[in-house]
Short mmCIF file of C-alpha atoms and ligand atoms in Angstrom, two decimals:
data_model
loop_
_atom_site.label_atom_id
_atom_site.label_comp_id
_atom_site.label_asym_id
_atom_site.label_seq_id
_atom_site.Cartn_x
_atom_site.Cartn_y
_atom_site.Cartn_z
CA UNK A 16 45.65 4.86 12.90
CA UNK A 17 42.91 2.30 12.29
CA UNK A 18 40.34 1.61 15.23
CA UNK A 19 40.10 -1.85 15.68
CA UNK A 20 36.49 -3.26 13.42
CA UNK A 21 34.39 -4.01 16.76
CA UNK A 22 35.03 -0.56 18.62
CA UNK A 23 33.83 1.73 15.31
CA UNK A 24 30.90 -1.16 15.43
CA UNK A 25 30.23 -0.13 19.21
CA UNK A 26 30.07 3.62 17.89
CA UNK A 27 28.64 3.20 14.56
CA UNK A 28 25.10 1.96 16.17
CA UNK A 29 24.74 5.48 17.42
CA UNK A 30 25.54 7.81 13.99
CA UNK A 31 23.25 10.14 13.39
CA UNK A 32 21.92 9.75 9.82
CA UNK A 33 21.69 12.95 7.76
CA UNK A 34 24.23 14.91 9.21
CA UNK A 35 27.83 16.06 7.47
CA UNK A 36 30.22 13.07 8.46
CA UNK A 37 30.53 12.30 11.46
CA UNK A 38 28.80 13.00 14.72
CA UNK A 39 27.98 9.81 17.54
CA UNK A 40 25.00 10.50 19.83
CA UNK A 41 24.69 7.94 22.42
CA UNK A 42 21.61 8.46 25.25
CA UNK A 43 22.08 7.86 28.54
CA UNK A 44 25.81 7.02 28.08
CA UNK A 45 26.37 7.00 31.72
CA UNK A 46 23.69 6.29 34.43
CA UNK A 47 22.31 8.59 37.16
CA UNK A 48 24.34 7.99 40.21
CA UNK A 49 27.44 8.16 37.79
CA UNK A 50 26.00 11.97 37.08
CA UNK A 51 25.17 12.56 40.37
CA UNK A 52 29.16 11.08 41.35
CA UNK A 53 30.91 13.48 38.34
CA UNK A 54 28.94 16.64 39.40
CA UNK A 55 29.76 16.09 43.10
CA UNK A 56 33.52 15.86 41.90
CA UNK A 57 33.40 18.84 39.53
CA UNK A 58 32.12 20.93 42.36
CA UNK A 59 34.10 19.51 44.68
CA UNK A 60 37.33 20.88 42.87
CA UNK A 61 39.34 23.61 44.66
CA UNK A 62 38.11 27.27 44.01
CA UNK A 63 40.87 28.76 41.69
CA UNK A 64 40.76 25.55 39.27
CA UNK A 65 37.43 27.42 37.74
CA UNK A 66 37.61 30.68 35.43
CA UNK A 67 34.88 32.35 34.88
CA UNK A 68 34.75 33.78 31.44
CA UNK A 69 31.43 36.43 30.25
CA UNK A 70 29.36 33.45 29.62
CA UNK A 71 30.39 30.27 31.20
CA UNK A 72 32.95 28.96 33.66
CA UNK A 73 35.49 26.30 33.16
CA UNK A 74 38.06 23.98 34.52
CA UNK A 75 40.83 22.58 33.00
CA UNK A 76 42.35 19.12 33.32
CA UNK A 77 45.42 17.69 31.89
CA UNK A 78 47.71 20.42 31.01
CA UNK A 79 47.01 23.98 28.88
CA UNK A 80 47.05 23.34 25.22
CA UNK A 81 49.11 25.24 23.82
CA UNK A 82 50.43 25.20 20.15
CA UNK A 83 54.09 24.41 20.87
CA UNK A 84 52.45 21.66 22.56
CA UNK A 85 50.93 20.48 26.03
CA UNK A 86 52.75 19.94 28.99
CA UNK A 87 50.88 16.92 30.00
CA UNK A 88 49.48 16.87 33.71
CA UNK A 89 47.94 13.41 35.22
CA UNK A 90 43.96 13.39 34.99
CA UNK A 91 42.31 13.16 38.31
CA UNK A 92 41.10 9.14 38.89
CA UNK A 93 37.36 10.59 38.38
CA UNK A 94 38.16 11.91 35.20
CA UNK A 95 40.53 9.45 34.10
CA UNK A 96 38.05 6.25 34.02
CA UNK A 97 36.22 8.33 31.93
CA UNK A 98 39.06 9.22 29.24
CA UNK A 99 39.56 5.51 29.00
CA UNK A 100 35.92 4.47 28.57
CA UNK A 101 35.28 6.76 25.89
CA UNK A 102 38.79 6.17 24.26
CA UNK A 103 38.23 1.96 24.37
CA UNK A 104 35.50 3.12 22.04
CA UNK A 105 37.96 4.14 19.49
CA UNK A 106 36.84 7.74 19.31
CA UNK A 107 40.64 8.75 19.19
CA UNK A 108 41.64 6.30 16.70
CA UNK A 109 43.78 3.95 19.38
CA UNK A 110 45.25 7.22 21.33
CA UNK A 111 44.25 7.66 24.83
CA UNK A 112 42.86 10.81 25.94
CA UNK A 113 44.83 13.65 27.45
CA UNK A 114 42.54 16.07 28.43
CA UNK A 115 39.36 17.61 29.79
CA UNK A 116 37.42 20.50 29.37
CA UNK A 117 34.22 21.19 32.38
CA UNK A 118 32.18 24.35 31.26
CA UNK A 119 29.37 24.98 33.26
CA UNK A 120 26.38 26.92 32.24
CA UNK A 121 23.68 28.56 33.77
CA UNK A 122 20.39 28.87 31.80
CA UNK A 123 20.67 32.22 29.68
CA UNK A 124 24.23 31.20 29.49
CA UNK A 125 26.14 29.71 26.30
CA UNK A 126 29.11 29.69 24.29
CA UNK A 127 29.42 31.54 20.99
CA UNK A 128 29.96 29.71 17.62
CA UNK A 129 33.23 28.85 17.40
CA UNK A 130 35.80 26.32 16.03
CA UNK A 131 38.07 24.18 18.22
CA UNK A 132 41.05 24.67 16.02
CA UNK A 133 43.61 22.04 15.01
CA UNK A 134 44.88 21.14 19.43
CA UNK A 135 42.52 18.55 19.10
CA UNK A 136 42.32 17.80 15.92
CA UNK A 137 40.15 14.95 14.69
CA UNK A 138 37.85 14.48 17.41
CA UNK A 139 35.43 16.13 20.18
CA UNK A 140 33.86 13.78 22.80
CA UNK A 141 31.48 16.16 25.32
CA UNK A 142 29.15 14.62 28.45
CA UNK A 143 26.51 16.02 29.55
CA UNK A 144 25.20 16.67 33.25
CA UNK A 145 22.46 18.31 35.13
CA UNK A 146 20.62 19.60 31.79
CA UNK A 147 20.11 19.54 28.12
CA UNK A 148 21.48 21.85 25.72
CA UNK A 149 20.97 22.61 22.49
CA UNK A 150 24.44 22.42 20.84
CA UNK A 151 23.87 24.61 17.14
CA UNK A 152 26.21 24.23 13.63
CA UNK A 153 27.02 27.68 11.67
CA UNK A 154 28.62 27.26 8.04
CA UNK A 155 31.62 29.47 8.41
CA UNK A 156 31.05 33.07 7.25
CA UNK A 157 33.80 33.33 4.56
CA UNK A 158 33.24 29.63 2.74
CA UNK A 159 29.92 30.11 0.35
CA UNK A 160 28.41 26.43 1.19
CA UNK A 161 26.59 26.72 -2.19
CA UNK A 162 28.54 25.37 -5.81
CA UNK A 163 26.09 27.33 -7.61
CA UNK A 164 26.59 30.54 -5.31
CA UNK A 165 26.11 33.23 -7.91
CA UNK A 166 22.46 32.32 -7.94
CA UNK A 167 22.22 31.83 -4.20
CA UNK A 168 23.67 34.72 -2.22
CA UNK A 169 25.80 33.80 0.80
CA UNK A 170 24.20 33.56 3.93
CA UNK A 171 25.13 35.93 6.39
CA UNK A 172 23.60 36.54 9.45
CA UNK A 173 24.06 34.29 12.59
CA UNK A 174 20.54 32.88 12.20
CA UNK A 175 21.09 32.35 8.42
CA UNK A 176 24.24 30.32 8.84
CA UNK A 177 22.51 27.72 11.30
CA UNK A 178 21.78 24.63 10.10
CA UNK A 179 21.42 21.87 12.25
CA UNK A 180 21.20 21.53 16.21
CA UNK A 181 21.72 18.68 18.13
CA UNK A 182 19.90 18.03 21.32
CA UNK A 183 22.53 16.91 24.10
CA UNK A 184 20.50 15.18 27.17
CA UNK A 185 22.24 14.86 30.15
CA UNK A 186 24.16 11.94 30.92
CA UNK A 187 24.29 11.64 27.19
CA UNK A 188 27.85 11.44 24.83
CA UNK A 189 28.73 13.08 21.58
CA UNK A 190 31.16 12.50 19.36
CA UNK A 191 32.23 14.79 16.67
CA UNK A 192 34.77 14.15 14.04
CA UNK A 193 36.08 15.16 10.64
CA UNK A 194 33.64 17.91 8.49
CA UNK A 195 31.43 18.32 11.71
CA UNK A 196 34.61 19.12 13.82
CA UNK A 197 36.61 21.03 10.59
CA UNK A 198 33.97 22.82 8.11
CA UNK A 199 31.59 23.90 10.80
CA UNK A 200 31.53 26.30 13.93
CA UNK A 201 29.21 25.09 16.74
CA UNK A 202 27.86 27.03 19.88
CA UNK A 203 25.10 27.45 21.90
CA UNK A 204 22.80 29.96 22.29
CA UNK A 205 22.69 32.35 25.57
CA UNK A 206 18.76 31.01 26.22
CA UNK A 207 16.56 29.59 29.17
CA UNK A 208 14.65 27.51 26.95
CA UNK A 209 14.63 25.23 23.98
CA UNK A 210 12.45 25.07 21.09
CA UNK A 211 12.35 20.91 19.53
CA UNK A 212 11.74 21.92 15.64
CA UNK A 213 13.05 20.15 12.64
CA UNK A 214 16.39 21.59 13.00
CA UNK A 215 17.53 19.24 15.56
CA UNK A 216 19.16 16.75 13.69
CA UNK A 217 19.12 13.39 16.51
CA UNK A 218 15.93 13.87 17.70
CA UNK A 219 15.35 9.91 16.91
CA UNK A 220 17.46 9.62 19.48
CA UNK A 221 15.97 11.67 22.18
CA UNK A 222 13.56 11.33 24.22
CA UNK A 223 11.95 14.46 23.22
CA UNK A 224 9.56 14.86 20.83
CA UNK A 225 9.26 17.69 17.99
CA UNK A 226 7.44 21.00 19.09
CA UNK A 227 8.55 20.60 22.78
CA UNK A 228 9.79 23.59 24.81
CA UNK A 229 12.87 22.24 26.96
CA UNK A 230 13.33 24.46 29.97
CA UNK A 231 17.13 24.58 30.86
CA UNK A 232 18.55 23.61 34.23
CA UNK A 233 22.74 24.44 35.09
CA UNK A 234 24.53 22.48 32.61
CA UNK A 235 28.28 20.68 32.94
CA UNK A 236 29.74 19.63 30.28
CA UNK A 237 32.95 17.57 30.17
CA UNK A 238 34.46 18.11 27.13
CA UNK A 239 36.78 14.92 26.94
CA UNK A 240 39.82 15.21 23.84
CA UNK A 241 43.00 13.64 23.04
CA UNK A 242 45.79 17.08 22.43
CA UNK A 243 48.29 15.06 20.36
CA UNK A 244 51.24 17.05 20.76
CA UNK A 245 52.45 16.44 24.60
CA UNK A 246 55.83 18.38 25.31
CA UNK A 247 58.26 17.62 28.50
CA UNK A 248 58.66 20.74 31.17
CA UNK A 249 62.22 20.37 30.46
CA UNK A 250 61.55 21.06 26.40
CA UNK A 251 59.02 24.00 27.32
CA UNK A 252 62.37 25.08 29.91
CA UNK A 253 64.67 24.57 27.19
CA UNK A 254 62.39 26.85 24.84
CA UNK A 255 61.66 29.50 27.32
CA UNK A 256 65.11 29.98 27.98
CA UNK A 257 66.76 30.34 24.45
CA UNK A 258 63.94 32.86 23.64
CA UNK A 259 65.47 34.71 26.69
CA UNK A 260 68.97 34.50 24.67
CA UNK A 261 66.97 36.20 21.53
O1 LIG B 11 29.66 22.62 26.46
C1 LIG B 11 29.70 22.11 25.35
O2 LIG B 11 29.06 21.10 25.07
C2 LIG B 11 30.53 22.73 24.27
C3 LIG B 11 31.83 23.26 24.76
C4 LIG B 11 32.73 23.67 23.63
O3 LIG B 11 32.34 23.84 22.52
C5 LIG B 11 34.16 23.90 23.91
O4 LIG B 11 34.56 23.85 25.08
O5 LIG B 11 34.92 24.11 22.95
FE1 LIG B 12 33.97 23.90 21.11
#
């Protein structure tokens, strides 16, 4: 669907120049005591609503995507105001969004490069809160990212395959679409510090300069998406029970 002209306008002020199509960086997105309000509410969240995987730990909001589909649960009114803002931008061309994602990360903690895979499909939107991060792209290992590859080997190793960071500040918003979101696995790095080098592709729009060392604090991150496909309980009942019949 096509985003109304003004809302891409609103978003387009903030791409980041020189990257694969298309990532959004926009500082200071929300203000301090709004931080200070959506950490209070993360932690605030009953017990068993976070896992805690090897790395990270994580709460989910809005249903488990799934890909059947995703029985859709309401968003809690802290979260919700939050979908909405960031969807009135036209990240999720017109669509309202469905569903949140908090990691939180300790320093030395990370995520390894992955892709999101097609639940979300075309768009990303992550806050930040309580630290930076250092979010790094991999070319995938199979695709050669090279036309002329027989005279350039394929690059292999994990350190090879990086080639661009972004610098997320807290209270800071990213949005990633098409090649960024598709082509490209992203991570971040199990480390207590960060290194500002050339790599770091919005730096522009940081308030960091090149050759700093960021030291990490605990990091949330509300990873904020729109899961297309939204299933009723009684079609996932209806499913479960002629699989039974099978
Ligand atoms: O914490 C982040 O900014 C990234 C999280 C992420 O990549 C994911 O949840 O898929
Ligand atoms: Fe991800």
């Amino acid at each position: 669907m096509e985003e109304p002209r003004a809302k891409i306008l609103a978003l387009e002020t903030f791409c980041v120049e020189q990257v694969p199509p298309t990532v959004y960086y926009v500082p200071n997105f929300i203000s301090k005591s709004e931080e200070t309000y959506l950490l209070h509410q993360v932690y605030a969240a009953p017990k068993p609503k976070w896992t805690q995987l090897s790395g990270r730990k994580l709460q989910n909001w809005g249903g488990l995507p799934h890909a059947k589909g995703m029985v859709p649960e309401k968003l809690p009114a802290w979260l919700q105001g939050y979908a909405e803002k960031i969807s009135s931008l036209g990240a999720f061309g017109g669509k309202l969004a469905n569903h949140v994602l908090v990691n939180e990360y300790l320093p030395g903690q990370g995520i390894m490069p992955h892709e999101d895979g097609p639940l979300y499909f075309p768009t990303v939107t992550t806050i930040s809160l309580g630290s930076h991060t250092l979010l790094d792209f991999y070319h995938p290992v199979s695709r050669g990212q090279h036309a002329d590859s027989e005279q350039v080997p394929t690059p292999q190793t994990e350190e090879q395959r990086h080639f661009l960071s972004l610098l997320l500040e807290p209270r800071s918003l990213l949005v990633l679409r098409e090649d960024m979101y598709v082509r490209y696995l992203h991570g971040i790095r199990p480390a207590t510090s960060d290194a500002i080098t050339e790599k770091v592709a919005n730096v522009v729009a940081c308030s960091a300069a090149l050759g700093d060392e960021l030291r990490r604090g605990t990091r949330v991150s509300l990873t904020i998406r729109h899961v297309p496909k939204e299933i009723s309980f009684a079609g996932t009942r209806a499913c479960f029970l002629i699989f039974r019949q099978i």
